[in-house]
CSV table of C-alpha atoms and ligand atoms in Angstrom, one decimal:
chain,number,residue,atom,x,y,z
C,1,MET,CA,-37.9,3.9,-56.9
C,2,VAL,CA,-39.8,0.8,-55.9
C,3,PRO,CA,-37.8,-1.9,-58.0
C,4,VAL,CA,-34.4,-0.3,-56.7
C,5,LEU,CA,-35.3,-0.6,-53.1
C,6,THR,CA,-36.3,-4.2,-54.0
C,7,VAL,CA,-33.4,-5.2,-55.5
C,8,LEU,CA,-31.2,-3.3,-53.0
C,9,PHE,CA,-33.1,-5.0,-50.2
C,10,PHE,CA,-32.5,-8.4,-51.5
C,11,CYS,CA,-28.8,-8.1,-51.9
C,12,LEU,CA,-29.0,-6.8,-48.2
C,13,LEU,CA,-31.1,-9.9,-47.4
C,14,GLN,CA,-28.5,-12.0,-48.9
C,15,ASN,CA,-25.8,-10.4,-47.0
C,16,THR,CA,-27.8,-11.2,-43.8
C,17,LEU,CA,-28.0,-14.9,-44.5
C,18,VAL,CA,-24.3,-15.3,-44.6
C,19,PHE,CA,-24.3,-14.1,-40.9
C,20,GLY,CA,-27.1,-16.4,-39.8
C,21,LEU,CA,-30.0,-15.3,-37.7
C,22,ASN,CA,-30.4,-18.3,-35.4
C,23,SER,CA,-28.7,-16.1,-32.8
C,24,PHE,CA,-31.8,-13.8,-32.4
C,25,HIS,CA,-33.5,-13.4,-29.0
C,26,LYS,CA,-35.7,-10.6,-27.3
C,27,ILE,CA,-35.8,-9.0,-23.8
C,28,LEU,CA,-39.1,-8.1,-23.0
C,29,LEU,CA,-39.9,-4.4,-22.1
C,30,PRO,CA,-42.4,-3.3,-19.5
C,31,SER,CA,-44.2,-1.3,-22.4
C,32,ILE,CA,-43.9,-0.4,-25.9
C,33,GLY,CA,-41.0,1.5,-27.6
C,34,SER,CA,-37.6,2.5,-26.4
C,35,GLU,CA,-35.0,4.4,-28.5
C,36,SER,CA,-31.6,4.0,-26.9
C,37,TYR,CA,-29.6,1.9,-24.6
C,38,ALA,CA,-26.8,2.1,-21.9
C,39,PHE,CA,-24.7,-0.4,-20.2
C,40,ASP,CA,-23.2,0.2,-16.8
C,41,SER,CA,-19.7,-0.8,-16.3
C,42,GLU,CA,-19.7,-2.6,-13.2
C,43,ASN,CA,-22.0,-5.4,-14.1
C,44,GLY,CA,-23.2,-4.7,-17.9
C,45,ARG,CA,-26.6,-4.2,-16.9
C,46,ILE,CA,-28.9,-2.8,-19.6
C,47,TYR,CA,-30.8,0.5,-19.2
C,48,THR,CA,-33.5,2.1,-21.5
C,49,GLY,CA,-35.9,5.0,-21.6
C,50,LEU,CA,-39.3,4.1,-22.5
C,51,ASN,CA,-41.5,5.8,-24.9
C,52,ASP,CA,-43.9,6.4,-21.7
C,53,GLY,CA,-41.0,8.3,-19.9
C,54,ARG,CA,-39.8,5.8,-17.3
C,55,ILE,CA,-36.2,5.0,-17.2
C,56,VAL,CA,-35.8,1.3,-16.5
C,57,LYS,CA,-32.9,-1.1,-15.6
C,58,PHE,CA,-32.6,-4.9,-16.3
C,59,GLN,CA,-32.5,-6.7,-12.9
C,60,ASP,CA,-32.0,-10.2,-13.8
C,61,PRO,CA,-33.8,-12.4,-16.2
C,62,LYS,CA,-36.3,-13.6,-13.5
C,63,ILE,CA,-37.6,-9.8,-12.7
C,64,GLY,CA,-36.9,-8.2,-15.8
C,65,PHE,CA,-36.5,-4.5,-16.1
C,66,VAL,CA,-37.5,-2.5,-13.1
C,67,ASP,CA,-37.9,1.3,-12.5
C,68,PHE,CA,-34.7,3.3,-12.3
C,69,ALA,CA,-34.9,7.2,-12.9
C,70,THR,CA,-37.4,9.7,-14.3
C,71,THR,CA,-36.6,13.1,-15.8
C,72,VAL,CA,-39.6,14.8,-14.3
C,73,SER,CA,-40.6,15.0,-10.8
C,74,ASN,CA,-44.1,14.0,-9.6
C,75,ARG,CA,-44.3,11.6,-12.7
C,76,PRO,CA,-48.1,10.6,-12.4
C,77,LYS,CA,-47.2,6.6,-13.0
C,78,LYS,CA,-51.1,5.9,-13.2
C,79,LEU,CA,-51.4,8.5,-16.0
C,80,CYS,CA,-48.1,7.8,-17.7
C,81,ASP,CA,-47.0,4.2,-17.4
C,82,GLY,CA,-47.8,2.1,-20.7
C,83,THR,CA,-48.8,5.4,-22.8
C,84,LYS,CA,-47.4,6.1,-26.2
C,85,GLY,CA,-45.5,8.8,-25.0
C,86,ASP,CA,-45.4,12.5,-26.0
C,87,LEU,CA,-46.6,13.7,-22.9
C,88,LYS,CA,-44.4,16.3,-21.4
C,89,ILE,CA,-45.5,15.5,-17.9
C,90,CYS,CA,-44.4,12.1,-18.1
C,91,GLY,CA,-41.0,12.9,-19.4
C,92,LYS,CA,-39.5,11.9,-22.9
C,93,PRO,CA,-36.0,10.4,-22.3
C,94,ILE,CA,-34.6,9.5,-25.7
C,95,GLY,CA,-30.9,9.1,-25.1
C,96,LEU,CA,-28.9,7.4,-22.2
C,97,GLU,CA,-25.2,7.1,-21.7
C,98,PHE,CA,-22.9,6.4,-18.5
C,99,ASN,CA,-20.1,8.7,-17.9
C,100,GLN,CA,-17.6,5.8,-17.3
C,101,LYS,CA,-15.4,7.9,-15.1
C,102,THR,CA,-18.1,9.2,-12.9
C,103,LYS,CA,-20.4,6.1,-13.3
C,104,GLU,CA,-23.5,8.8,-13.4
C,105,LEU,CA,-26.1,8.3,-15.8
C,106,TYR,CA,-26.5,11.1,-18.2
C,107,ILE,CA,-30.0,11.4,-20.0
C,108,ILE,CA,-31.3,13.5,-23.0
C,109,ASP,CA,-35.0,14.4,-22.5
C,110,ALA,CA,-36.6,15.9,-25.7
C,111,TYR,CA,-38.0,18.7,-23.9
C,112,LEU,CA,-35.8,19.1,-20.9
C,113,GLY,CA,-32.6,18.6,-22.6
C,114,LEU,CA,-29.5,17.1,-20.4
C,115,LEU,CA,-30.0,15.5,-17.2
C,116,VAL,CA,-27.8,13.2,-14.9
C,117,VAL,CA,-28.7,10.9,-12.2
C,118,GLY,CA,-26.7,9.0,-9.8
C,119,LYS,CA,-26.2,5.1,-9.2
C,120,GLU,CA,-29.4,5.0,-6.9
C,121,GLY,CA,-31.6,6.4,-9.6
C,122,GLY,CA,-34.5,8.6,-8.7
C,123,VAL,CA,-35.2,11.9,-10.2
C,124,ALA,CA,-32.6,13.1,-12.4
C,125,THR,CA,-31.1,16.5,-12.4
C,126,GLN,CA,-31.2,18.8,-15.1
C,127,LEU,CA,-28.0,20.3,-16.2
C,128,SER,CA,-29.0,23.5,-17.8
C,129,ARG,CA,-32.1,25.4,-17.8
C,130,GLY,CA,-33.3,27.8,-20.5
C,131,SER,CA,-34.7,27.5,-24.0
C,132,HIS,CA,-31.3,26.6,-26.0
C,133,PHE,CA,-33.3,24.0,-28.0
C,134,ASP,CA,-36.8,23.2,-29.3
C,135,TYR,CA,-36.4,19.2,-29.4
C,136,ALA,CA,-33.0,17.7,-28.0
C,137,ASP,CA,-32.3,14.5,-29.4
C,138,ALA,CA,-28.8,12.8,-29.5
C,139,PHE,CA,-25.7,13.3,-27.3
C,140,ASP,CA,-22.4,11.9,-26.4
C,141,ILE,CA,-20.0,12.4,-23.6
C,142,ASP,CA,-16.2,13.5,-23.9
C,143,THR,CA,-15.0,11.3,-21.1
C,144,ALA,CA,-11.5,12.9,-21.2
C,145,THR,CA,-13.1,16.4,-20.7
C,146,GLY,CA,-16.7,15.8,-19.6
C,147,VAL,CA,-17.7,18.2,-22.4
C,148,ILE,CA,-21.1,17.0,-23.8
C,149,TYR,CA,-22.3,17.4,-27.7
C,150,PHE,CA,-25.8,17.3,-28.2
C,151,THR,CA,-28.4,17.9,-31.1
C,152,ASP,CA,-31.6,19.9,-31.5
C,153,VAL,CA,-33.8,18.8,-34.2
C,154,GLY,CA,-35.6,22.2,-34.2
C,155,ASP,CA,-39.5,22.4,-34.4
C,156,ILE,CA,-40.1,20.0,-37.1
C,157,PHE,CA,-42.2,17.9,-35.1
C,158,SER,CA,-44.2,20.5,-33.7
C,159,LYS,CA,-45.0,22.0,-37.1
C,160,ASN,CA,-45.8,18.4,-38.9
C,161,ARG,CA,-47.4,15.8,-36.9
C,162,ASN,CA,-47.5,13.6,-39.9
C,163,PHE,CA,-44.3,11.5,-40.2
C,164,THR,CA,-44.8,10.9,-44.0
C,165,ASP,CA,-45.0,14.5,-44.4
C,166,ILE,CA,-41.6,15.3,-42.5
C,167,VAL,CA,-40.1,12.7,-44.9
C,168,TYR,CA,-41.7,13.8,-48.2
C,169,ARG,CA,-40.6,17.5,-47.5
C,170,ALA,CA,-37.2,16.8,-47.0
C,171,ASN,CA,-36.4,20.6,-46.8
C,172,ASP,CA,-36.1,21.1,-42.9
C,173,ARG,CA,-32.7,22.6,-42.2
C,174,GLY,CA,-33.7,23.8,-38.5
C,175,GLY,CA,-31.3,21.4,-36.7
C,176,LYS,CA,-28.1,22.3,-34.8
C,177,LEU,CA,-25.1,20.9,-33.0
C,178,LEU,CA,-24.7,22.1,-29.4
C,179,LYS,CA,-21.9,21.8,-26.9
C,180,TYR,CA,-22.5,21.6,-22.9
C,181,ASP,CA,-19.3,22.8,-21.0
C,182,PRO,CA,-19.7,21.2,-17.3
C,183,LYS,CA,-17.1,23.8,-16.1
C,184,THR,CA,-19.2,26.9,-17.3
C,185,LYS,CA,-22.4,24.9,-17.3
C,186,LYS,CA,-23.1,26.8,-20.5
C,187,ILE,CA,-24.6,25.9,-23.8
C,188,GLU,CA,-22.9,27.0,-27.1
C,189,VAL,CA,-24.2,26.6,-30.7
C,190,LEU,CA,-21.5,24.8,-32.9
C,191,LEU,CA,-23.5,24.0,-36.3
C,192,LYS,CA,-26.7,25.2,-37.8
C,193,GLY,CA,-28.6,24.2,-40.8
C,194,LEU,CA,-28.8,20.5,-40.0
C,195,ALA,CA,-31.6,18.2,-41.7
C,196,MET,CA,-33.1,16.4,-38.6
C,197,PRO,CA,-30.0,15.6,-36.5
C,198,VAL,CA,-31.1,12.4,-34.5
C,199,GLY,CA,-27.9,10.8,-34.0
C,200,LEU,CA,-24.6,11.6,-32.6
C,201,ALA,CA,-21.2,10.2,-31.6
C,202,ILE,CA,-17.7,11.4,-30.7
C,203,SER,CA,-14.6,9.7,-32.3
C,204,LYS,CA,-12.4,7.3,-29.9
C,205,ASP,CA,-9.8,10.0,-30.0
C,206,GLY,CA,-12.1,13.1,-29.4
C,207,ALA,CA,-11.0,14.8,-32.7
C,208,PHE,CA,-14.5,15.0,-34.2
C,209,VAL,CA,-18.2,14.7,-33.7
C,210,LEU,CA,-20.4,12.8,-36.2
C,211,ILE,CA,-23.9,13.8,-36.6
C,212,SER,CA,-26.8,11.9,-38.5
C,213,GLU,CA,-28.9,14.0,-40.9
C,214,TYR,CA,-32.0,11.9,-41.2
C,215,LEU,CA,-34.0,13.9,-44.0
C,216,THR,CA,-30.7,13.9,-46.2
C,217,SER,CA,-29.5,10.1,-45.5
C,218,LYS,CA,-25.9,11.3,-44.7
C,219,ILE,CA,-23.5,11.6,-41.7
C,220,THR,CA,-21.9,14.9,-41.3
C,221,ARG,CA,-18.8,15.3,-39.4
C,222,PHE,CA,-17.8,18.3,-37.3
C,223,TRP,CA,-14.3,18.9,-36.3
C,224,VAL,CA,-13.6,19.5,-32.7
C,225,LYS,CA,-9.7,19.6,-32.7
C,226,GLY,CA,-6.7,19.8,-35.2
C,227,PRO,CA,-6.4,22.0,-38.4
C,228,LYS,CA,-9.9,21.6,-39.3
C,229,ALA,CA,-11.3,22.6,-35.9
C,230,ASN,CA,-14.8,24.2,-36.2
C,231,THR,CA,-15.5,23.0,-39.7
C,232,SER,CA,-17.7,20.5,-41.2
C,233,GLU,CA,-18.0,18.1,-44.0
C,234,THR,CA,-20.0,15.2,-45.0
C,235,PHE,CA,-18.6,12.0,-43.5
C,236,VAL,CA,-20.8,9.4,-45.3
C,237,GLU,CA,-23.6,9.0,-47.5
C,238,LEU,CA,-26.0,6.1,-46.6
C,239,PRO,CA,-28.4,3.9,-48.4
C,240,GLY,CA,-31.4,5.0,-46.1
C,241,HIS,CA,-32.1,7.2,-43.3
C,242,PRO,CA,-29.8,7.2,-40.5
C,243,ASP,CA,-31.0,7.5,-36.7
C,244,ASN,CA,-28.4,7.0,-33.7
C,245,ILE,CA,-25.0,6.4,-33.8
C,246,ARG,CA,-23.1,4.5,-31.3
C,247,ARG,CA,-19.3,4.1,-31.2
C,248,ALA,CA,-18.0,0.5,-30.7
C,249,SER,CA,-14.9,-0.4,-28.5
C,250,SER,CA,-13.0,-0.7,-31.7
C,251,GLY,CA,-13.7,2.8,-32.4
C,252,ASP,CA,-15.9,2.1,-35.7
C,253,PHE,CA,-19.4,3.2,-35.5
C,254,TRP,CA,-22.8,1.6,-35.7
C,255,VAL,CA,-25.7,3.2,-37.3
C,256,ALA,CA,-29.3,2.4,-37.6
C,257,VAL,CA,-30.4,2.9,-41.1
C,258,ASN,CA,-34.0,2.5,-42.2
C,259,ILE,CA,-34.7,2.2,-46.0
C,260,LEU,CA,-38.3,3.9,-46.4
C,261,LYS,CA,-40.9,3.3,-48.9
C,262,LEU,CA,-43.4,6.0,-48.3
C,263,GLN,CA,-46.5,4.5,-50.3
C,264,PRO,CA,-49.0,2.9,-50.2
C,265,THR,CA,-48.1,2.5,-46.6
C,266,LEU,CA,-45.1,3.5,-44.5
C,267,THR,CA,-42.7,0.7,-44.9
C,268,ALA,CA,-38.9,0.3,-43.4
C,269,PHE,CA,-36.3,-1.9,-44.4
C,270,PRO,CA,-34.5,-1.7,-41.3
C,271,LEU,CA,-30.3,-2.2,-41.5
C,272,GLY,CA,-27.4,-1.9,-39.1
C,273,GLN,CA,-24.3,-0.2,-40.8
C,274,LYS,CA,-20.8,-0.3,-39.4
C,275,ILE,CA,-18.7,2.4,-40.4
C,276,SER,CA,-15.0,3.0,-40.0
C,277,ALA,CA,-13.5,6.1,-38.2
C,278,LYS,CA,-12.5,7.1,-42.0
C,279,GLY,CA,-15.8,6.9,-43.2
C,280,GLN,CA,-16.0,3.3,-45.0
C,281,ILE,CA,-19.1,1.1,-44.7
C,282,LEU,CA,-17.6,-1.8,-43.4
C,283,GLN,CA,-20.5,-4.1,-42.9
C,284,THR,CA,-24.4,-4.1,-43.4
C,285,VAL,CA,-26.7,-6.3,-41.3
C,286,ASN,CA,-30.2,-6.8,-42.3
C,287,PHE,CA,-32.8,-7.0,-39.6
C,288,TYR,CA,-35.9,-7.5,-41.7
C,289,GLY,CA,-36.0,-11.1,-40.7
C,290,GLU,CA,-36.9,-10.3,-37.1
C,291,TYR,CA,-38.2,-6.5,-37.3
C,292,ASN,CA,-40.4,-6.8,-40.6
C,293,ALA,CA,-41.0,-3.3,-42.0
C,294,THR,CA,-40.4,-1.8,-38.3
C,295,SER,CA,-38.2,1.3,-38.0
C,296,ILE,CA,-35.4,1.0,-35.8
C,297,THR,CA,-33.7,3.6,-33.7
C,298,GLU,CA,-30.3,2.4,-32.6
C,299,VAL,CA,-27.9,-0.4,-33.1
C,300,GLN,CA,-25.3,-0.8,-30.4
C,301,GLU,CA,-22.3,-3.3,-29.9
C,302,HIS,CA,-21.4,-4.4,-26.4
C,303,LEU,CA,-19.2,-7.0,-25.8
C,304,GLY,CA,-19.6,-8.8,-29.0
C,305,THR,CA,-23.3,-8.5,-29.3
C,306,LEU,CA,-25.4,-6.3,-31.1
C,307,TYR,CA,-28.4,-4.6,-29.5
C,308,VAL,CA,-31.3,-3.1,-31.4
C,309,ALA,CA,-33.7,-0.3,-30.4
C,310,SER,CA,-37.2,0.5,-31.8
C,311,LEU,CA,-40.0,3.0,-30.8
C,312,ASN,CA,-42.7,0.4,-32.1
C,313,THR,CA,-41.7,-3.0,-30.5
C,314,ASP,CA,-42.1,-4.4,-26.8
C,315,PHE,CA,-38.4,-5.9,-26.6
C,316,VAL,CA,-34.8,-5.3,-26.8
C,317,GLY,CA,-33.5,-7.2,-29.8
C,318,VAL,CA,-30.4,-9.0,-29.1
C,319,TYR,CA,-28.0,-10.5,-31.8
C,320,LYS,CA,-25.4,-12.7,-30.7
C,321,GLY,CA,-22.7,-14.6,-32.5
C,322,LEU,CA,-22.7,-12.4,-35.6
C,323,ARG,CA,-19.3,-12.0,-37.3
C,324,PHE,CA,-17.9,-8.4,-37.2
G,401,NAG,C1,-49.9,11.6,-43.9
G,401,NAG,O1,-49.8,12.6,-45.0
G,401,NAG,C2,-49.8,11.7,-46.3
G,401,NAG,C3,-49.7,12.8,-47.4
G,401,NAG,O2,-50.2,14.1,-47.2
G,401,NAG,C4,-51.3,11.1,-46.3
G,401,NAG,O3,-51.3,10.4,-47.5
G,401,NAG,C5,-51.2,10.1,-45.4
G,401,NAG,O4,-52.5,9.5,-45.2
G,401,NAG,C6,-51.2,11.0,-44.0
G,401,NAG,N1,-51.1,9.8,-42.8
G,401,NAG,C7,-51.7,10.1,-41.6
G,401,NAG,C8,-51.5,8.8,-40.6
G,401,NAG,O5,-52.4,11.1,-41.3
G,402,NAG,C1,-13.4,27.2,-32.6
G,402,NAG,O1,-14.4,28.1,-32.1
G,402,NAG,C2,-14.2,28.5,-30.6
G,402,NAG,C3,-15.3,29.2,-30.3
G,402,NAG,O2,-16.6,28.4,-30.6
G,402,NAG,C4,-12.9,29.2,-30.3
G,402,NAG,O3,-12.8,29.4,-29.1
G,402,NAG,C5,-11.7,28.3,-31.0
G,402,NAG,O4,-10.8,29.3,-30.8
G,402,NAG,C6,-11.8,28.0,-32.5
G,402,NAG,N1,-10.9,27.3,-33.0
G,402,NAG,C7,-10.3,27.3,-34.3
G,402,NAG,C8,-9.2,26.6,-34.5
G,402,NAG,O5,-10.9,28.3,-34.8
G,403,NAG,C1,-42.5,-10.0,-37.8
G,403,NAG,O1,-43.7,-11.0,-38.3
G,403,NAG,C2,-43.5,-12.4,-37.6
G,403,NAG,C3,-44.2,-13.4,-38.2
G,403,NAG,O2,-45.5,-12.7,-38.5
G,403,NAG,C4,-44.1,-12.0,-36.1
G,403,NAG,O3,-43.9,-13.4,-35.4
G,403,NAG,C5,-43.1,-11.1,-35.3
G,403,NAG,O4,-43.4,-10.6,-34.2
G,403,NAG,C6,-42.9,-9.7,-36.3
G,403,NAG,N1,-41.9,-8.9,-35.7
G,403,NAG,C7,-42.4,-7.5,-35.3
G,403,NAG,C8,-41.2,-6.7,-34.7
G,403,NAG,O5,-43.2,-7.1,-35.6
């Protein structure tokens, strides 16, 4: 396995050199780790949820990030700020996205599910209560209808604390695709049996939803509309484990992909792959030069720039001037 990975890795590295890496810079975060980004449409400010539970927004280059919102009320700052996360009392906001129509920021918290907060920030409002999921992870908003699709990875993290074990025993199928309808405020299960579904994006035309299945290194498509409505199929198979999927304005998708080597120590080769709405891999960008062996969680294209997120770095990675 290792020689194959090494060869593949160097092929990808060659590819990266073509794109040139001098364009990389970092925006420092207040503490380590953030999984996903959102940009407001008014002034293009970047927002993110930190591992320690804070939701922060980038104010300006002088001030940097400032506190914006939380998913829990009475979050004890002293206890939470700067921690590695996973404390329920601090909140666990792992996905963010603006509804570009209402200008509200939608948030997914692993334990609380979907929440929403207005422009002024503060404590976010939970959209639906009840135990519909074990560990909510990724979501996307259909702006035409306001319907939100999201994933539940199941109880895999509570059963296995050791990440290497999770990947080795790649047989967990406890994940689900769910739908939240803002009109009825009800949650419905659309698809079961998913292998750690940690990424999700809706197609530009709203016809289908893509879900990354981390353990099986593939992306599954669920049809929302048309003759195949309510059915699913494999959309694309990837060279490594896919995390978040984000749609670009072109209608293509960027997927954060980590090729993992588990022994002797967990090592990641972090990539971004751009995939067309037809399931073709259009481009692969290698982030190893800046991220070394650090796993990444998201690659997002915003106004011609790529933003790369990781749970293990204290910065937002910014790649400008890449040709895509
Ligand atoms: C995780 O489990 C693997 C295999 O069981 C073991 O080799 C490794 O040392 C464990 N890692 C940690 C951090 O406990
Ligand atoms: C898809 O399922 C929903 C219920 O989840 C149902 O209302 C709808 O009619 C179904 N559509 C098709 C084409 O089967
Ligand atoms: C990767 O390694 C370089 C050189 O040692 C170091 O400067 C950089 O901070 C590392 N990057 C990460 C994300 O750890």
